[in-house]
Amino acid sequence: VLYKENVGTGTPTPVTPEMERVKRNQEICSSVLYKENIGKATPTPVTPEMERVKRNQEIISSVLYKENMGKVTPTPITPEMERVKRNQEIISSVLYKENVGQATPTPVTPEMERVKRNQEQISSVAYREGLGKATPSPVTPEMERVKRNQEQISSVLYKEHMAKGTPTPLTPEMERAKRNQENISSVLYSDSFRKQVQGKAAYVLDTPEMRRVRESQKHISTVKYHEDFEKSKGSFTPVVTDPITERVKKNMQDFSDISYRGIQRRVVEMEQKRVDQDHENLTG
């Protein structure tokens, strides 16, 4: 606080590209000088004995750490403690946002996207180069059994730590909201389907194999059709003759006779002659 009080108000200067370049050069120079001051060393291989000693040291350190720890009295987490914890998190979030100054957003240019992709590829390549060679080990039945047991133990512990929940009844309002959500999802899915799939044909290559299969299917269909036709040839389907069918059949026969013999035309001519004769009798 006293240090900040003694410091006067300064004039902020923008970080120019020239300043960035000078800063990077200084970092590079510092790195080069540091490496020059380091003398030449003789690398020593990591032997199994060194690995064993390292593991023993880690185990001893862990044991000593646990021995130095005194006994503590566990305290239950009360609702008041939970409330205070949540309040502290909210206050920390608010103070963090207040201390953050105003920033100027910069657009993401294609050059920045290209550099980002290159960095990701370089990181992926460097990560793979740093990986050593591994020896694959087969998955034995014993390993499968241990894996299943671990999953079951994890499931049991998870269910034990779960608190008891309060079931809530399904009210008509909840059912209505659920149906509305399903309808909205269906409408959005249909719109997406119409925009992306509907009206677009699926192109399939016409390969010689597909043409051969298509010709084979045609031959099989033709053979099956002729086989069914030969089986049904010479057979008939009996139909029950009722009075209505007989009447319809007789009417159709009468219509056929009238059309064939021209009876209808002669009836029309005779009717016209009768009309003309009646007309003459009335005028005469």
Tab-separated table of C-alpha atoms in Angstrom:
chain	number	residue	atom	x	y	z
A	1	VAL	CA	0.000	0.000	0.000
A	2	LEU	CA	2.770	2.496	0.918
A	3	TYR	CA	4.617	1.583	-2.242
A	4	LYS	CA	1.557	2.298	-4.333
A	5	GLU	CA	0.984	5.632	-2.514
A	6	ASN	CA	4.530	6.804	-3.255
A	7	VAL	CA	4.224	5.935	-6.911
A	8	GLY	CA	2.838	8.873	-8.848
A	9	THR	CA	0.387	8.727	-11.691
A	10	GLY	CA	1.978	7.693	-14.955
A	11	THR	CA	1.027	8.051	-18.582
A	12	PRO	CA	0.156	4.698	-20.180
A	13	THR	CA	2.009	4.041	-23.418
A	14	PRO	CA	0.594	1.726	-26.063
A	15	VAL	CA	2.458	-1.458	-26.880
A	16	THR	CA	3.707	-0.905	-30.416
A	17	PRO	CA	4.990	-3.605	-32.781
A	18	GLU	CA	8.497	-2.141	-32.327
A	19	MET	CA	8.281	-2.654	-28.562
A	20	GLU	CA	7.087	-6.208	-29.093
A	21	ARG	CA	10.056	-6.868	-31.413
A	22	VAL	CA	12.543	-5.449	-28.895
A	23	LYS	CA	11.001	-7.539	-26.113
A	24	ARG	CA	11.301	-10.756	-28.179
A	25	ASN	CA	14.915	-9.910	-29.052
A	26	GLN	CA	15.738	-9.398	-25.371
A	27	GLU	CA	14.209	-12.758	-24.502
A	28	ILE	CA	16.187	-14.473	-27.265
A	29	CYS	CA	19.436	-12.800	-26.157
A	30	SER	CA	18.827	-13.810	-22.541
A	31	SER	CA	18.206	-17.390	-23.604
A	32	VAL	CA	21.355	-17.455	-25.755
A	33	LEU	CA	23.529	-16.012	-22.963
A	34	TYR	CA	22.095	-18.446	-20.448
A	35	LYS	CA	22.883	-21.388	-22.687
A	36	GLU	CA	26.431	-20.057	-23.337
A	37	ASN	CA	27.143	-19.857	-19.601
A	38	ILE	CA	26.109	-23.439	-19.076
A	39	GLY	CA	29.062	-25.761	-19.380
A	40	LYS	CA	29.112	-29.050	-21.197
A	41	ALA	CA	27.662	-31.973	-19.247
A	42	THR	CA	27.906	-35.706	-19.673
A	43	PRO	CA	24.464	-37.321	-20.008
A	44	THR	CA	23.940	-40.376	-17.835
A	45	PRO	CA	21.441	-43.063	-18.779
A	46	VAL	CA	18.510	-43.758	-16.484
A	47	THR	CA	19.173	-47.277	-15.192
A	48	PRO	CA	16.634	-49.540	-13.446
A	49	GLU	CA	18.543	-48.979	-10.192
A	50	MET	CA	18.053	-45.216	-10.495
A	51	GLU	CA	14.358	-45.749	-11.180
A	52	ARG	CA	14.073	-47.935	-8.051
A	53	VAL	CA	15.843	-45.369	-5.883
A	54	LYS	CA	13.602	-42.599	-7.231
A	55	ARG	CA	10.453	-44.569	-6.410
A	56	ASN	CA	11.747	-45.367	-2.923
A	57	GLN	CA	12.482	-41.686	-2.299
A	58	GLU	CA	8.944	-40.759	-3.359
A	59	ILE	CA	7.445	-43.412	-1.072
A	60	ILE	CA	9.649	-42.292	1.872
A	61	SER	CA	8.702	-38.659	1.296
A	62	SER	CA	5.025	-39.556	1.249
A	63	VAL	CA	5.325	-41.612	4.469
A	64	LEU	CA	7.255	-38.842	6.295
A	65	TYR	CA	4.724	-36.270	5.163
A	66	LYS	CA	1.849	-38.328	6.537
A	67	GLU	CA	3.719	-38.993	9.831
A	68	ASN	CA	4.352	-35.266	10.375
A	69	MET	CA	0.690	-34.487	9.987
A	70	GLY	CA	-1.089	-34.295	13.310
A	71	LYS	CA	-4.467	-35.659	14.102
A	72	VAL	CA	-7.372	-33.475	13.064
A	73	THR	CA	-11.003	-33.440	14.036
A	74	PRO	CA	-13.322	-33.685	11.031
A	75	THR	CA	-16.113	-31.130	10.995
A	76	PRO	CA	-19.337	-31.735	9.092
A	77	ILE	CA	-20.241	-29.436	6.224
A	78	THR	CA	-23.302	-27.555	7.428
A	79	PRO	CA	-25.752	-25.618	5.222
A	80	GLU	CA	-24.301	-22.403	6.678
A	81	MET	CA	-20.817	-23.353	5.491
A	82	GLU	CA	-22.194	-24.141	2.037
A	83	ARG	CA	-23.908	-20.725	1.932
A	84	VAL	CA	-20.724	-18.894	2.972
A	85	LYS	CA	-18.726	-20.806	0.365
A	86	ARG	CA	-21.151	-19.856	-2.400
A	87	ASN	CA	-21.117	-16.215	-1.302
A	88	GLN	CA	-17.304	-16.169	-1.363
A	89	GLU	CA	-17.282	-17.584	-4.890
A	90	ILE	CA	-19.792	-14.955	-6.049
A	91	ILE	CA	-17.817	-12.138	-4.384
A	92	SER	CA	-14.560	-13.389	-5.947
A	93	SER	CA	-16.196	-13.492	-9.365
A	94	VAL	CA	-17.564	-9.956	-8.979
A	95	LEU	CA	-14.215	-8.550	-7.791
A	96	TYR	CA	-12.397	-10.281	-10.637
A	97	LYS	CA	-14.736	-8.763	-13.203
A	98	GLU	CA	-14.391	-5.298	-11.600
A	99	ASN	CA	-10.576	-5.428	-11.762
A	100	VAL	CA	-10.575	-6.389	-15.410
A	101	GLY	CA	-10.077	-3.295	-17.510
A	102	GLN	CA	-11.695	-2.474	-20.811
A	103	ALA	CA	-10.197	-4.282	-23.780
A	104	THR	CA	-10.300	-3.608	-27.491
A	105	PRO	CA	-11.589	-6.621	-29.430
A	106	THR	CA	-9.517	-7.579	-32.447
A	107	PRO	CA	-11.069	-9.373	-35.404
A	108	VAL	CA	-9.938	-12.874	-36.258
A	109	THR	CA	-8.283	-12.512	-39.660
A	110	PRO	CA	-7.531	-15.377	-42.089
A	111	GLU	CA	-3.829	-14.916	-41.305
A	112	MET	CA	-4.504	-15.482	-37.606
A	113	GLU	CA	-6.544	-18.595	-38.423
A	114	ARG	CA	-3.690	-19.918	-40.580
A	115	VAL	CA	-1.113	-19.315	-37.824
A	116	LYS	CA	-3.387	-20.999	-35.273
A	117	ARG	CA	-3.764	-24.105	-37.454
A	118	ASN	CA	-0.008	-24.223	-38.064
A	119	GLN	CA	0.660	-24.017	-34.324
A	120	GLU	CA	-1.774	-26.859	-33.653
A	121	GLN	CA	-0.103	-29.010	-36.302
A	122	ILE	CA	3.377	-28.205	-34.970
A	123	SER	CA	2.249	-29.038	-31.418
A	124	SER	CA	0.771	-32.339	-32.602
A	125	VAL	CA	3.963	-33.258	-34.495
A	126	ALA	CA	6.217	-32.284	-31.578
A	127	TYR	CA	4.034	-34.266	-29.170
A	128	ARG	CA	4.259	-37.374	-31.320
A	129	GLU	CA	8.014	-36.988	-31.726
A	130	GLY	CA	8.421	-36.778	-27.939
A	131	LEU	CA	6.559	-40.019	-27.396
A	132	GLY	CA	8.831	-42.980	-26.922
A	133	LYS	CA	8.297	-46.457	-28.261
A	134	ALA	CA	5.863	-48.557	-26.260
A	135	THR	CA	5.425	-52.317	-26.008
A	136	PRO	CA	1.789	-53.391	-26.588
A	137	SER	CA	0.474	-55.783	-23.989
A	138	PRO	CA	-2.396	-58.190	-24.732
A	139	VAL	CA	-5.673	-57.865	-22.847
A	140	THR	CA	-5.887	-61.029	-20.770
A	141	PRO	CA	-9.064	-62.413	-19.122
A	142	GLU	CA	-7.602	-61.414	-15.754
A	143	MET	CA	-7.273	-57.799	-16.902
A	144	GLU	CA	-10.875	-57.878	-18.172
A	145	ARG	CA	-12.069	-59.218	-14.819
A	146	VAL	CA	-10.195	-56.520	-12.871
A	147	LYS	CA	-11.586	-53.842	-15.178
A	148	ARG	CA	-15.173	-55.037	-14.632
A	149	ASN	CA	-14.646	-55.166	-10.863
A	150	GLN	CA	-13.297	-51.603	-10.870
A	151	GLU	CA	-16.331	-50.407	-12.830
A	152	GLN	CA	-18.707	-52.119	-10.419
A	153	ILE	CA	-16.863	-50.688	-7.373
A	154	SER	CA	-16.960	-47.202	-8.913
A	155	SER	CA	-20.682	-47.554	-9.606
A	156	VAL	CA	-21.378	-48.694	-6.028
A	157	LEU	CA	-19.340	-45.848	-4.509
A	158	TYR	CA	-21.036	-43.338	-6.796
A	159	LYS	CA	-24.484	-44.518	-5.734
A	160	GLU	CA	-23.481	-44.429	-2.047
A	161	HIS	CA	-22.341	-40.792	-2.308
A	162	MET	CA	-25.547	-39.726	-4.013
A	163	ALA	CA	-27.923	-37.961	-1.673
A	164	LYS	CA	-31.583	-38.837	-1.465
A	165	GLY	CA	-33.747	-36.881	-3.887
A	166	THR	CA	-37.316	-35.677	-3.517
A	167	PRO	CA	-39.588	-37.049	-6.280
A	168	THR	CA	-41.759	-34.438	-7.958
A	169	PRO	CA	-45.120	-35.379	-9.501
A	170	LEU	CA	-45.722	-34.904	-13.217
A	171	THR	CA	-48.268	-32.106	-13.405
A	172	PRO	CA	-50.352	-31.328	-16.523
A	173	GLU	CA	-48.239	-28.177	-16.966
A	174	MET	CA	-45.045	-30.239	-17.078
A	175	GLU	CA	-46.628	-32.629	-19.583
A	176	ARG	CA	-47.679	-29.679	-21.769
A	177	ALA	CA	-44.181	-28.171	-21.646
A	178	LYS	CA	-42.684	-31.551	-22.553
A	179	ARG	CA	-44.993	-31.913	-25.568
A	180	ASN	CA	-44.196	-28.368	-26.695
A	181	GLN	CA	-40.479	-29.092	-26.516
A	182	GLU	CA	-40.956	-32.260	-28.569
A	183	ASN	CA	-42.984	-30.325	-31.158
A	184	ILE	CA	-40.340	-27.578	-31.347
A	185	SER	CA	-37.596	-30.199	-31.762
A	186	SER	CA	-39.603	-31.923	-34.495
A	187	VAL	CA	-40.177	-28.640	-36.348
A	188	LEU	CA	-36.483	-27.701	-36.170
A	189	TYR	CA	-35.498	-31.185	-37.332
A	190	SER	CA	-37.945	-31.025	-40.248
A	191	ASP	CA	-36.665	-27.584	-41.279
A	192	SER	CA	-33.082	-28.807	-41.162
A	193	PHE	CA	-34.031	-31.911	-43.147
A	194	ARG	CA	-35.795	-29.873	-45.832
A	195	LYS	CA	-32.841	-27.497	-46.157
A	196	GLN	CA	-30.110	-30.129	-46.228
A	197	VAL	CA	-31.571	-33.382	-47.587
A	198	GLN	CA	-34.975	-32.937	-49.195
A	199	GLY	CA	-34.891	-32.485	-52.957
A	200	LYS	CA	-31.281	-33.653	-53.261
A	201	ALA	CA	-30.641	-36.945	-54.989
A	202	ALA	CA	-28.123	-39.464	-53.737
A	203	TYR	CA	-25.622	-40.133	-56.499
A	204	VAL	CA	-24.613	-43.780	-56.917
A	205	LEU	CA	-21.906	-44.890	-59.300
A	206	ASP	CA	-23.110	-47.187	-62.102
A	207	THR	CA	-20.351	-49.759	-61.885
A	208	PRO	CA	-20.150	-52.961	-63.937
A	209	GLU	CA	-20.930	-54.951	-60.800
A	210	MET	CA	-24.155	-52.992	-60.213
A	211	ARG	CA	-25.174	-53.421	-63.862
A	212	ARG	CA	-24.573	-57.173	-63.562
A	213	VAL	CA	-26.696	-57.378	-60.421
A	214	ARG	CA	-29.474	-55.355	-62.078
A	215	GLU	CA	-29.536	-57.653	-65.116
A	216	SER	CA	-29.588	-60.715	-62.851
A	217	GLN	CA	-32.551	-59.286	-60.937
A	218	LYS	CA	-34.437	-58.720	-64.201
A	219	HIS	CA	-33.805	-62.293	-65.342
A	220	ILE	CA	-34.861	-63.674	-61.968
A	221	SER	CA	-38.074	-61.580	-62.062
A	222	THR	CA	-38.869	-62.760	-65.612
A	223	VAL	CA	-38.306	-66.416	-64.726
A	224	LYS	CA	-40.471	-66.084	-61.603
A	225	TYR	CA	-43.266	-64.404	-63.590
A	226	HIS	CA	-43.308	-67.145	-66.257
A	227	GLU	CA	-43.226	-69.822	-63.580
A	228	ASP	CA	-46.249	-68.320	-61.814
A	229	PHE	CA	-48.030	-67.897	-65.146
A	230	GLU	CA	-47.471	-71.551	-66.113
A	231	LYS	CA	-48.790	-72.675	-62.738
A	232	SER	CA	-51.963	-70.581	-62.991
A	233	LYS	CA	-52.619	-71.340	-66.695
A	234	GLY	CA	-55.703	-73.481	-67.247
A	235	SER	CA	-57.182	-72.786	-63.856
A	236	PHE	CA	-60.187	-70.584	-63.094
A	237	THR	CA	-61.682	-68.869	-60.112
A	238	PRO	CA	-65.272	-69.904	-59.315
A	239	VAL	CA	-67.692	-67.010	-58.781
A	240	VAL	CA	-71.023	-67.287	-56.955
A	241	THR	CA	-73.985	-66.410	-59.252
A	242	ASP	CA	-76.629	-64.376	-57.426
A	243	PRO	CA	-79.792	-62.658	-58.809
A	244	ILE	CA	-78.067	-59.255	-58.965
A	245	THR	CA	-75.216	-60.663	-61.037
A	246	GLU	CA	-77.707	-62.371	-63.375
A	247	ARG	CA	-79.639	-59.089	-63.842
A	248	VAL	CA	-76.477	-57.108	-64.578
A	249	LYS	CA	-75.340	-59.815	-67.016
A	250	LYS	CA	-78.713	-59.744	-68.864
A	251	ASN	CA	-78.650	-55.924	-69.103
A	252	MET	CA	-75.151	-55.993	-70.527
A	253	GLN	CA	-76.227	-58.598	-73.076
A	254	ASP	CA	-79.202	-56.448	-74.102
A	255	PHE	CA	-76.990	-53.384	-74.521
A	256	SER	CA	-74.569	-55.447	-76.598
A	257	ASP	CA	-77.394	-56.710	-78.851
A	258	ILE	CA	-78.760	-53.196	-79.355
A	259	SER	CA	-75.335	-51.843	-80.281
A	260	TYR	CA	-74.548	-54.789	-82.574
A	261	ARG	CA	-77.859	-54.990	-84.505
A	262	GLY	CA	-78.410	-51.260	-84.823
A	263	ILE	CA	-81.763	-51.423	-83.052
A	264	GLN	CA	-81.181	-48.110	-81.389
A	265	ARG	CA	-80.698	-46.360	-84.728
A	266	ARG	CA	-83.945	-47.818	-86.148
A	267	VAL	CA	-85.858	-46.829	-83.030
A	268	VAL	CA	-84.668	-43.235	-83.452
A	269	GLU	CA	-85.681	-43.232	-87.175
A	270	MET	CA	-89.143	-44.628	-86.416
A	271	GLU	CA	-89.646	-42.043	-83.663
A	272	GLN	CA	-88.684	-39.255	-86.100
A	273	LYS	CA	-91.154	-40.564	-88.734
A	274	ARG	CA	-93.920	-40.667	-86.139
A	275	VAL	CA	-93.230	-37.068	-85.133
A	276	ASP	CA	-93.279	-35.964	-88.784
A	277	GLN	CA	-96.557	-37.798	-89.445
A	278	ASP	CA	-98.231	-36.223	-86.445
A	279	HIS	CA	-97.046	-32.805	-87.638
A	280	GLU	CA	-98.574	-33.389	-91.133
A	281	ASN	CA	-101.879	-34.491	-89.696
A	282	LEU	CA	-102.082	-31.331	-87.597
A	283	THR	CA	-101.267	-28.976	-90.529
A	284	GLY	CA	-103.350	-30.870	-93.128
